[in-house]
PDB file of N, CA and C in Angstrom:
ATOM      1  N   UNK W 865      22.830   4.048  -4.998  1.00 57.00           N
ATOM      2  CA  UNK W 865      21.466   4.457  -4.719  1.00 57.00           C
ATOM      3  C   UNK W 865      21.467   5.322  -3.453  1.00 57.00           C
ATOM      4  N   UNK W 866      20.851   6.476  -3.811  1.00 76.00           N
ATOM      5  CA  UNK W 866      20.999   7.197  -2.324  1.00 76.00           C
ATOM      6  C   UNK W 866      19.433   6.986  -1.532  1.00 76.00           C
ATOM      7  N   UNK W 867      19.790   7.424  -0.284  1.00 92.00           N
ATOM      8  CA  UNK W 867      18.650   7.378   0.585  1.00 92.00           C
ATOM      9  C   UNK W 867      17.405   7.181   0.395  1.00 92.00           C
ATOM     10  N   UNK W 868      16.732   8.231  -0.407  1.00 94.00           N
ATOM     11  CA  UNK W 868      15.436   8.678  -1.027  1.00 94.00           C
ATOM     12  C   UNK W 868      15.588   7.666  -1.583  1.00 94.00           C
ATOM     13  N   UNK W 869      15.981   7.254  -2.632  1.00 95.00           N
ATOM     14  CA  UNK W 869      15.362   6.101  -3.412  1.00 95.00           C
ATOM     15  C   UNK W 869      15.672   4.754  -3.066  1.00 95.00           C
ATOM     16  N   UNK W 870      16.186   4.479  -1.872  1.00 94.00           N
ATOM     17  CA  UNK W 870      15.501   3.037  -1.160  1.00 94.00           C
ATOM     18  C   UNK W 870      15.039   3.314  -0.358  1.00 94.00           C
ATOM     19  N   UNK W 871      14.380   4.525   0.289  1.00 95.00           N
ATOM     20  CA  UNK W 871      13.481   4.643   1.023  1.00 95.00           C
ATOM     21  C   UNK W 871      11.896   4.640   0.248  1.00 95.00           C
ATOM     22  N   UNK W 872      12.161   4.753  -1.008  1.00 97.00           N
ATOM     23  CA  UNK W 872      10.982   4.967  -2.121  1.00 97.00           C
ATOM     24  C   UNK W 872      10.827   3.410  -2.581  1.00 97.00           C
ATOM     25  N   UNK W 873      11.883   2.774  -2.965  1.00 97.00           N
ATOM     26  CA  UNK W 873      12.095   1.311  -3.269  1.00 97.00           C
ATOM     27  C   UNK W 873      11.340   0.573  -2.253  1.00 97.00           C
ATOM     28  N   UNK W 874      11.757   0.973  -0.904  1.00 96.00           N
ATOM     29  CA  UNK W 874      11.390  -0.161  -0.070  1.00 96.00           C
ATOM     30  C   UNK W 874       9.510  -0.069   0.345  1.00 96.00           C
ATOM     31  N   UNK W 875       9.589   1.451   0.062  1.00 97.00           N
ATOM     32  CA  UNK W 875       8.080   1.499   0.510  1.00 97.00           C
ATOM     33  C   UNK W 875       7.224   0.978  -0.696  1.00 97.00           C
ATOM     34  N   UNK W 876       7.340   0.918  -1.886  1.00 97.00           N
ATOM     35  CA  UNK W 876       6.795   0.572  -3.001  1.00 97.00           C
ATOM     36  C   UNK W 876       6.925  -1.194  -2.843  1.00 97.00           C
ATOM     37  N   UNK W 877       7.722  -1.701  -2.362  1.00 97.00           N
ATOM     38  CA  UNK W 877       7.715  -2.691  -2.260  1.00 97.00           C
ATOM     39  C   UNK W 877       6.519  -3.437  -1.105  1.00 97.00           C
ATOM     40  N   UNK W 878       6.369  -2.414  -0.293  1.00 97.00           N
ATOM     41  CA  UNK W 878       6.057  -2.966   0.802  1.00 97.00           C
ATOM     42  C   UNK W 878       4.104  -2.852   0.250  1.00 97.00           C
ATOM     43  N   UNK W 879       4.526  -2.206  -0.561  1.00 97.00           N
ATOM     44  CA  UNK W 879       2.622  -1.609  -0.359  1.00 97.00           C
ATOM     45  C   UNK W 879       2.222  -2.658  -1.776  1.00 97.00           C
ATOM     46  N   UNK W 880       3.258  -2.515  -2.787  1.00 98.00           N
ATOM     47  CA  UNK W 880       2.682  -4.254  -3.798  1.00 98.00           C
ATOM     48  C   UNK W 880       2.510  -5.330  -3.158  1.00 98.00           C
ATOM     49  N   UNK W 881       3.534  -5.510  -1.876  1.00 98.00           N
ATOM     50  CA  UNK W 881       3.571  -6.904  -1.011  1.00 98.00           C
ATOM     51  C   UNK W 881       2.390  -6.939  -0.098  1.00 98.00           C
ATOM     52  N   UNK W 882       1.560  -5.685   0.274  1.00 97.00           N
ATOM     53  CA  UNK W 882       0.304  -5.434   0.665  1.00 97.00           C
ATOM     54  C   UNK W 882      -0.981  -5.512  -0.236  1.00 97.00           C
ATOM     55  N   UNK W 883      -0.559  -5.469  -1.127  1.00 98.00           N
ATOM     56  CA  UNK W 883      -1.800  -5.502  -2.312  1.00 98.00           C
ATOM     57  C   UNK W 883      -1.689  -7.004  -2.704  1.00 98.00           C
ATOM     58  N   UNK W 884      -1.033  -7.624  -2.926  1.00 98.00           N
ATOM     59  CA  UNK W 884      -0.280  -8.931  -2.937  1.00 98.00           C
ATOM     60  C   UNK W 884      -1.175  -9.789  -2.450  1.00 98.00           C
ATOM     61  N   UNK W 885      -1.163  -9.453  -0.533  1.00 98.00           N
ATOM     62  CA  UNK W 885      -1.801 -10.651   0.059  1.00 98.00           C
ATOM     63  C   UNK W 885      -2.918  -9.932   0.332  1.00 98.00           C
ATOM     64  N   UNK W 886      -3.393  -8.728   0.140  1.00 97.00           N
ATOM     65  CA  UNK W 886      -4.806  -8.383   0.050  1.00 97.00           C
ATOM     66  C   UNK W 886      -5.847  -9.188  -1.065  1.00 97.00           C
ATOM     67  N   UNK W 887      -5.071  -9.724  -2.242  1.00 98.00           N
ATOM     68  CA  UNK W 887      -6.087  -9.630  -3.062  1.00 98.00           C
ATOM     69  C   UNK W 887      -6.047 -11.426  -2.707  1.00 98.00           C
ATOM     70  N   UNK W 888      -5.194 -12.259  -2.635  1.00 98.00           N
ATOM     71  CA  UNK W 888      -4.761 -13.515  -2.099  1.00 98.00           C
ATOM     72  C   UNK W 888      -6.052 -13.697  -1.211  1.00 98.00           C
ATOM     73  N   UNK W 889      -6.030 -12.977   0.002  1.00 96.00           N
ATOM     74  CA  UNK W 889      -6.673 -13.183   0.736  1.00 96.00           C
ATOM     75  C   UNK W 889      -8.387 -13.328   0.422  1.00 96.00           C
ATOM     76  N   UNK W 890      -8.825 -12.051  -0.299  1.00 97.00           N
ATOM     77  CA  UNK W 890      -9.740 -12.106  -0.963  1.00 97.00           C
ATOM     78  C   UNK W 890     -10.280 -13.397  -1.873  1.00 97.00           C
ATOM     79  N   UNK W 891      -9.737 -13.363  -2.782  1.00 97.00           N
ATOM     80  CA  UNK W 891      -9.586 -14.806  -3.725  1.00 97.00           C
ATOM     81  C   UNK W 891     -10.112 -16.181  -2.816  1.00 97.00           C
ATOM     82  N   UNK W 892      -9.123 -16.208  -1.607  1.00 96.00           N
ATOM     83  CA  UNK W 892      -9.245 -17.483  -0.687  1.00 96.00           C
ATOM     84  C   UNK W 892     -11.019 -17.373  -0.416  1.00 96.00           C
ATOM     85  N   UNK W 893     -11.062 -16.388   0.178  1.00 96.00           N
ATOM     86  CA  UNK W 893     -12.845 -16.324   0.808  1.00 96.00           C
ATOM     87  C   UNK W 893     -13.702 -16.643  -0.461  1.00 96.00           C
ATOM     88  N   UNK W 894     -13.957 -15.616  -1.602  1.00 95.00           N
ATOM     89  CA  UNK W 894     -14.332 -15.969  -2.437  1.00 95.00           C
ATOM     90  C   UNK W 894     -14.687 -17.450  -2.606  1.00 95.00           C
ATOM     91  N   UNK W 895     -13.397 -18.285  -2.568  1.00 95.00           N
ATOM     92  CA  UNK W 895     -13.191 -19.835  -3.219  1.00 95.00           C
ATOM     93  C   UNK W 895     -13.791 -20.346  -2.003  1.00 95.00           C
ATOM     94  N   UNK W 896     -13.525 -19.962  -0.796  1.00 93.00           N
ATOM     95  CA  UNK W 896     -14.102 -20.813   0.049  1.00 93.00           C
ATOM     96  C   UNK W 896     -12.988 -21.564   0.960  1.00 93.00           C
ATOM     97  N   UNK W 897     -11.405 -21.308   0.399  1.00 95.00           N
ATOM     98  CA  UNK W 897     -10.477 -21.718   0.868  1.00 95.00           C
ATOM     99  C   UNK W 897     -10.468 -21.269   2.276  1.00 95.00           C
ATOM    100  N   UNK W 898     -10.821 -19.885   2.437  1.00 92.00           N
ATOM    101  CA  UNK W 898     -10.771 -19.319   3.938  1.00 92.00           C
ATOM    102  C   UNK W 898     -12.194 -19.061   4.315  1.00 92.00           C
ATOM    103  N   UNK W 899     -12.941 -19.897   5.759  1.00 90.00           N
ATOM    104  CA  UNK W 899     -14.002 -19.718   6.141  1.00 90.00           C
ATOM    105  C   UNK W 899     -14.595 -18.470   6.109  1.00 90.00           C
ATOM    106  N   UNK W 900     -15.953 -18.118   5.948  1.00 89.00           N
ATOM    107  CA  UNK W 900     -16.325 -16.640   5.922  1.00 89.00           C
ATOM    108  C   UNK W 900     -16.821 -16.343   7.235  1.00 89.00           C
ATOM    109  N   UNK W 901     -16.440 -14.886   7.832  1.00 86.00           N
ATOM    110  CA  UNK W 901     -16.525 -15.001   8.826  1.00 86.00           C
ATOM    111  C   UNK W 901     -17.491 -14.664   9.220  1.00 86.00           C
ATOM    112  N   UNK W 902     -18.274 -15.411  10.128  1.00 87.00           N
ATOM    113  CA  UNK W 902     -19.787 -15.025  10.628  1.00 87.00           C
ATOM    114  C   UNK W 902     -20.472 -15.613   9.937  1.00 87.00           C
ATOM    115  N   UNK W 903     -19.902 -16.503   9.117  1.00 88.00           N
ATOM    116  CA  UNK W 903     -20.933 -17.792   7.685  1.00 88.00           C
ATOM    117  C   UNK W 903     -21.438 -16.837   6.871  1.00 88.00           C
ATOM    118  N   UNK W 904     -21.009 -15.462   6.665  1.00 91.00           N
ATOM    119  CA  UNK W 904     -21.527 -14.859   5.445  1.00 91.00           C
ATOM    120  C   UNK W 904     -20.439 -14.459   4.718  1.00 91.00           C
ATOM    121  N   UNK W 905     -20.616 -15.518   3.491  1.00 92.00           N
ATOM    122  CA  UNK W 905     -18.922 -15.413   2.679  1.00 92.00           C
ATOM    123  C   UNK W 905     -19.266 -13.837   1.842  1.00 92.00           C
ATOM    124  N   UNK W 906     -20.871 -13.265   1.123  1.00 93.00           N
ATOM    125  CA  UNK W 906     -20.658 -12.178   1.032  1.00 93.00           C
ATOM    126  C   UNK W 906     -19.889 -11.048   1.532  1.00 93.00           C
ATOM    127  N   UNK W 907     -20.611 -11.230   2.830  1.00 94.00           N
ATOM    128  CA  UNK W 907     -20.138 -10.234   3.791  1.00 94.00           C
ATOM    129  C   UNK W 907     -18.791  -9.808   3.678  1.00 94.00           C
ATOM    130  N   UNK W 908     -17.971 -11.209   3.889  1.00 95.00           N
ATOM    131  CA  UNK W 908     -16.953 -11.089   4.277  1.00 95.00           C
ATOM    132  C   UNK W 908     -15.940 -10.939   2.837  1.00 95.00           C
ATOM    133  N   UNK W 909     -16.273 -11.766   2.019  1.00 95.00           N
ATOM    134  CA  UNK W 909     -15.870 -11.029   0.555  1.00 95.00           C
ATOM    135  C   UNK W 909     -16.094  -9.502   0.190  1.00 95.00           C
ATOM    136  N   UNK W 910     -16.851  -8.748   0.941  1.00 95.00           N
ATOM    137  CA  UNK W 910     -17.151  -7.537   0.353  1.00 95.00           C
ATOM    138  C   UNK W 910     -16.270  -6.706   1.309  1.00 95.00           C
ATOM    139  N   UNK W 911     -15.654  -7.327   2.475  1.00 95.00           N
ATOM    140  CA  UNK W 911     -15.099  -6.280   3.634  1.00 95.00           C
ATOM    141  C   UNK W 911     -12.749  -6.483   3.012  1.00 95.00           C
ATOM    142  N   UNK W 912     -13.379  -7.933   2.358  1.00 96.00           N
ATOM    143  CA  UNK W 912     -11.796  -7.906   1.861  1.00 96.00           C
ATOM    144  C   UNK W 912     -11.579  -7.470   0.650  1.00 96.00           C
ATOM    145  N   UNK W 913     -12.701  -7.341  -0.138  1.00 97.00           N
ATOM    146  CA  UNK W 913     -12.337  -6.409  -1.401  1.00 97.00           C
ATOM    147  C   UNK W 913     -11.944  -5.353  -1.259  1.00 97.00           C
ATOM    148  N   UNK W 914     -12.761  -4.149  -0.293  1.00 98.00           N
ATOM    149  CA  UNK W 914     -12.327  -3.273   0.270  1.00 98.00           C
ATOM    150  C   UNK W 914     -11.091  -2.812   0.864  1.00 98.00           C
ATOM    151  N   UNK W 915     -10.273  -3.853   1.558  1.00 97.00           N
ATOM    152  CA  UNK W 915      -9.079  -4.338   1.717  1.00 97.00           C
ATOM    153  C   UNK W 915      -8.536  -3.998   0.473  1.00 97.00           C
ATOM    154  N   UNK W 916      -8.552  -4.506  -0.691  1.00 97.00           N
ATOM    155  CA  UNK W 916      -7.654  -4.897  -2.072  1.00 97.00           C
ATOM    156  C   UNK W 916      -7.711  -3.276  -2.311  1.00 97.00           C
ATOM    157  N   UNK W 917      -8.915  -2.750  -2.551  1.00 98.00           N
ATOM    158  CA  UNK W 917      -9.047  -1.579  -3.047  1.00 98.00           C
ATOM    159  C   UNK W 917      -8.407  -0.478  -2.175  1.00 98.00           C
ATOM    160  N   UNK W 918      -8.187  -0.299  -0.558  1.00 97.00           N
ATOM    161  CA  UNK W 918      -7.833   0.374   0.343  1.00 97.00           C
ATOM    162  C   UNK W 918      -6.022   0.131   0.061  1.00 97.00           C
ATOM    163  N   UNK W 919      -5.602  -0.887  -0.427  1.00 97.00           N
ATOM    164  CA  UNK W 919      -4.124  -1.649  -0.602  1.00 97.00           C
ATOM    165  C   UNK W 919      -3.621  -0.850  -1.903  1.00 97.00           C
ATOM    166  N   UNK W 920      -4.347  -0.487  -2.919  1.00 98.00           N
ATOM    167  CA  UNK W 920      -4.412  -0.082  -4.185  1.00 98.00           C
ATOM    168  C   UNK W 920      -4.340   1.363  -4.259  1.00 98.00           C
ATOM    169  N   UNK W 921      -5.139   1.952  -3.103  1.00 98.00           N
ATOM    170  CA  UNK W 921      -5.083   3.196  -2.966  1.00 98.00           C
ATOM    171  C   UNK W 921      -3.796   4.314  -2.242  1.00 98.00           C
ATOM    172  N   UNK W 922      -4.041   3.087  -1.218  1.00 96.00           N
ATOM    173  CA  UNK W 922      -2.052   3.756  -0.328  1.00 96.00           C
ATOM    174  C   UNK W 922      -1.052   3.667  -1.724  1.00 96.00           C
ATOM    175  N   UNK W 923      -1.135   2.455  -2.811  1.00 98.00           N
ATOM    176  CA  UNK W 923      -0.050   2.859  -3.279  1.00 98.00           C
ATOM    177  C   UNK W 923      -0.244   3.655  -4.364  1.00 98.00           C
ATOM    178  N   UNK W 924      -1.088   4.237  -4.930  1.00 98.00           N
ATOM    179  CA  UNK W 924      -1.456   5.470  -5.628  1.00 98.00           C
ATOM    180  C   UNK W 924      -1.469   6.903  -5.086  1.00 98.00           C
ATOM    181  N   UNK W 925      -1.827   6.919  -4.013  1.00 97.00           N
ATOM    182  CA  UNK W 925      -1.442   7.922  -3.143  1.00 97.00           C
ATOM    183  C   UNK W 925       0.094   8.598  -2.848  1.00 97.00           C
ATOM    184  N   UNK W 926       0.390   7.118  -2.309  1.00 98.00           N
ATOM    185  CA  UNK W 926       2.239   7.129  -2.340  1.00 98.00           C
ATOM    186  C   UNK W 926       3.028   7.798  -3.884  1.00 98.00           C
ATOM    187  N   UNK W 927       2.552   7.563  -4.764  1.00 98.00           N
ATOM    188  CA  UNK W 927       3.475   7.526  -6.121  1.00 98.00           C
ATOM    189  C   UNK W 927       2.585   8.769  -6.676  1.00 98.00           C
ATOM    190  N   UNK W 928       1.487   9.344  -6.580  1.00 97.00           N
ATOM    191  CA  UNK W 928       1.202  10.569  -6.852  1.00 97.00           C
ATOM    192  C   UNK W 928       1.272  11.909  -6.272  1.00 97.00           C
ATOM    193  N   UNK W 929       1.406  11.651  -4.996  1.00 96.00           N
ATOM    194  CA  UNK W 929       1.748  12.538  -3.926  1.00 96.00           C
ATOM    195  C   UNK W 929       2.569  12.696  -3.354  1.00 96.00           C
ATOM    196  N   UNK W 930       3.639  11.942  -3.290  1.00 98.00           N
ATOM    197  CA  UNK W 930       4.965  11.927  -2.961  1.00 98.00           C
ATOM    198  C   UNK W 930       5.798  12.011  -3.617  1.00 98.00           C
ATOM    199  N   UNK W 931       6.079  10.460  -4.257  1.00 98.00           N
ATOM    200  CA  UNK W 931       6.696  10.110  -5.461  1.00 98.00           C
ATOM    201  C   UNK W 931       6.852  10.856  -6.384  1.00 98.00           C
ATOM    202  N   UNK W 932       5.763  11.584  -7.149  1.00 98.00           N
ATOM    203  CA  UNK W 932       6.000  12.457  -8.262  1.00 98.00           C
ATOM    204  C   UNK W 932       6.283  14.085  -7.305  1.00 98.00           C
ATOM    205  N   UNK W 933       6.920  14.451  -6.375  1.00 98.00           N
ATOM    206  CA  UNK W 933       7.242  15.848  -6.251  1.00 98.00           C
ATOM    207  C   UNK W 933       8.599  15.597  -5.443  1.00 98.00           C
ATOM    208  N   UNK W 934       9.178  14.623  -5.420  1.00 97.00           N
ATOM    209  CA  UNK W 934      10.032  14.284  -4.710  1.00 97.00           C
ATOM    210  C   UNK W 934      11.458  14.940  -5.674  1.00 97.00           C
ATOM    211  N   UNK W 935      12.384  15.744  -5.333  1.00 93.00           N
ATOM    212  CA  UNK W 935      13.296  16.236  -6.180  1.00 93.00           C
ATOM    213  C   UNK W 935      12.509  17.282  -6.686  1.00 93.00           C
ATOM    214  N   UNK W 936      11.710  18.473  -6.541  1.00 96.00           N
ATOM    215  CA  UNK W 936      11.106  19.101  -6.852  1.00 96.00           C
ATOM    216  C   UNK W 936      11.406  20.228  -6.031  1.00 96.00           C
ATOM    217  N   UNK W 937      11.982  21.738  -6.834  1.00 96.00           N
ATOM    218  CA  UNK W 937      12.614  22.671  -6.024  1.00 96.00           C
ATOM    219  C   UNK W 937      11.137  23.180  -4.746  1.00 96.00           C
ATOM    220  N   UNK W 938      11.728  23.276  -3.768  1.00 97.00           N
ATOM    221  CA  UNK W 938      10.724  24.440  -2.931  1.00 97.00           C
ATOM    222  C   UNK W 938      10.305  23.853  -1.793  1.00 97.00           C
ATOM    223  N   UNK W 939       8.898  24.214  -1.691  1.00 97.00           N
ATOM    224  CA  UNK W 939       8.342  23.305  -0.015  1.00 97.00           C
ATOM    225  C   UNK W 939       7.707  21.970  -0.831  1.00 97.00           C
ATOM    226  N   UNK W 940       7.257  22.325  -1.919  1.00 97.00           N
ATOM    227  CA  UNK W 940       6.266  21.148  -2.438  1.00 97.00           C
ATOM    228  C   UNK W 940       7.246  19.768  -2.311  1.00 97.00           C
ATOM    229  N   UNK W 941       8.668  19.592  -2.641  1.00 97.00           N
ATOM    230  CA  UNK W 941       9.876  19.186  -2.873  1.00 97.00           C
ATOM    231  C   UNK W 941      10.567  19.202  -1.085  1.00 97.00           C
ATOM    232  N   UNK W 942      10.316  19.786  -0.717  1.00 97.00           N
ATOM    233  CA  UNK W 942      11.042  19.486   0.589  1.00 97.00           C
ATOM    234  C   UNK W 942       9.359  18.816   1.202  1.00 97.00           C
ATOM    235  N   UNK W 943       8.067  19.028   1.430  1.00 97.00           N
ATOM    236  CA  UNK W 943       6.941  18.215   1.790  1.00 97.00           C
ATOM    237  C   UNK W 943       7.350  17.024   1.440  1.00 97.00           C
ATOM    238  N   UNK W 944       7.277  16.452   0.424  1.00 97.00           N
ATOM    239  CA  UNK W 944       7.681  15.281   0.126  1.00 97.00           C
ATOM    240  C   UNK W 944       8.569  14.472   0.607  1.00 97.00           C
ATOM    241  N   UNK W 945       9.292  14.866   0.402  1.00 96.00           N
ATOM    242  CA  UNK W 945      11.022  14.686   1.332  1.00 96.00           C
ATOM    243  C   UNK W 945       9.981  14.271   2.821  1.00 96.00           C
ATOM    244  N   UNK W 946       9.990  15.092   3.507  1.00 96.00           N
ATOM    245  CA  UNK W 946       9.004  15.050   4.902  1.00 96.00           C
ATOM    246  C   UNK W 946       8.273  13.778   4.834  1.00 96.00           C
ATOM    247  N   UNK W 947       7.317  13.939   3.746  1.00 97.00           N
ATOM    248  CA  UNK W 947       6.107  12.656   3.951  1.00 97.00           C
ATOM    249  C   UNK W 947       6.871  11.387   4.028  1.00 97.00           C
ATOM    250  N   UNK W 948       7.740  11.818   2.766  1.00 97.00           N
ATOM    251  CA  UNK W 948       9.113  10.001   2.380  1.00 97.00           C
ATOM    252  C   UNK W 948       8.790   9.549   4.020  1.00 97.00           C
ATOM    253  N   UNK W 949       9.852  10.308   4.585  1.00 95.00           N
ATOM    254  CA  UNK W 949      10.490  10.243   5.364  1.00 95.00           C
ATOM    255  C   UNK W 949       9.427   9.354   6.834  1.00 95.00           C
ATOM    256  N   UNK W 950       8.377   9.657   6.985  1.00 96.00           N
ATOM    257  CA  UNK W 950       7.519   9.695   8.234  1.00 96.00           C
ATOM    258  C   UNK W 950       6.321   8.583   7.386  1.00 96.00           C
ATOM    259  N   UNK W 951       6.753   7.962   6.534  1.00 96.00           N
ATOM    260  CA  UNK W 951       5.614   6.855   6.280  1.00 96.00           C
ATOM    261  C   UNK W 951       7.135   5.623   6.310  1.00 96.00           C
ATOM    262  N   UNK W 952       8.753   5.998   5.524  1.00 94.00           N
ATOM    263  CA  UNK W 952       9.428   5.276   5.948  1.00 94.00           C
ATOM    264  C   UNK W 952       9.575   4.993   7.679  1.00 94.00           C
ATOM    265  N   UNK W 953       9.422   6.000   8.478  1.00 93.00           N
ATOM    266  CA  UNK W 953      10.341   6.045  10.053  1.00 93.00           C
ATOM    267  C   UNK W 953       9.920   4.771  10.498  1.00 93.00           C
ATOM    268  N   UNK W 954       8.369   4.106  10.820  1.00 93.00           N
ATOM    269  CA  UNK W 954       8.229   2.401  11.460  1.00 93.00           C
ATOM    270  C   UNK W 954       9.602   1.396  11.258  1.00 93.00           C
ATOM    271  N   UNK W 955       9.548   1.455  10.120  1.00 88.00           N
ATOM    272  CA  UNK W 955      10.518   0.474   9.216  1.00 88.00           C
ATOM    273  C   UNK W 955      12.130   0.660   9.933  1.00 88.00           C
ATOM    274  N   UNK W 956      12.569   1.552  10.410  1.00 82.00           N
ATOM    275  CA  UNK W 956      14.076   2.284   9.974  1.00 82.00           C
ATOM    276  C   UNK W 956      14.613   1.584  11.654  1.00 82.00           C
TER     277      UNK W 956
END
């Protein structure tokens, strides 16, 4: 496996493992498992859905905008390369 694709592996991983405990988290409030904060379980159910959906979106973003131009002759193909690269760098 070269570079690019555990740098693609690991970020895909990381953003399901974000959607993961986004929606977990959600669920909990909902149920009541996790107090709502400010005693308005709406509230606070509606600020972690947002969460789930914001979790859902990085990784659609990631795999349509990156992901699919990645190996792609030119700048569009070297951009990508770039983006990989600078959403992996925290991690490295």
């Amino acid at each position: 496996m070269n570079d690019t694709q555990a740098m693609v592996d690991f970020l895909r991983d990381k953003y399901r493992h974000t959607i993961k405990t986004a929606e977990t988290i959600h669920n909990e409030v909902i149920t009541g498992r996790i107090p709502a904060l400010g005693g308005d379980r709406q509230k606070h159910a509606g600020y972690t859905l947002q969460t789930v959906h914001e979790a859902h979106s990085m990784l659609e973003l990631f795999e349509t905008t990156i992901v699919a131009h990645l190996d792609t002759p030119g700048p569009i193909g070297a951009l990508a390369e770039q983006q990989l690269g600078i959403l992996a760098r925290p991690f490295q």
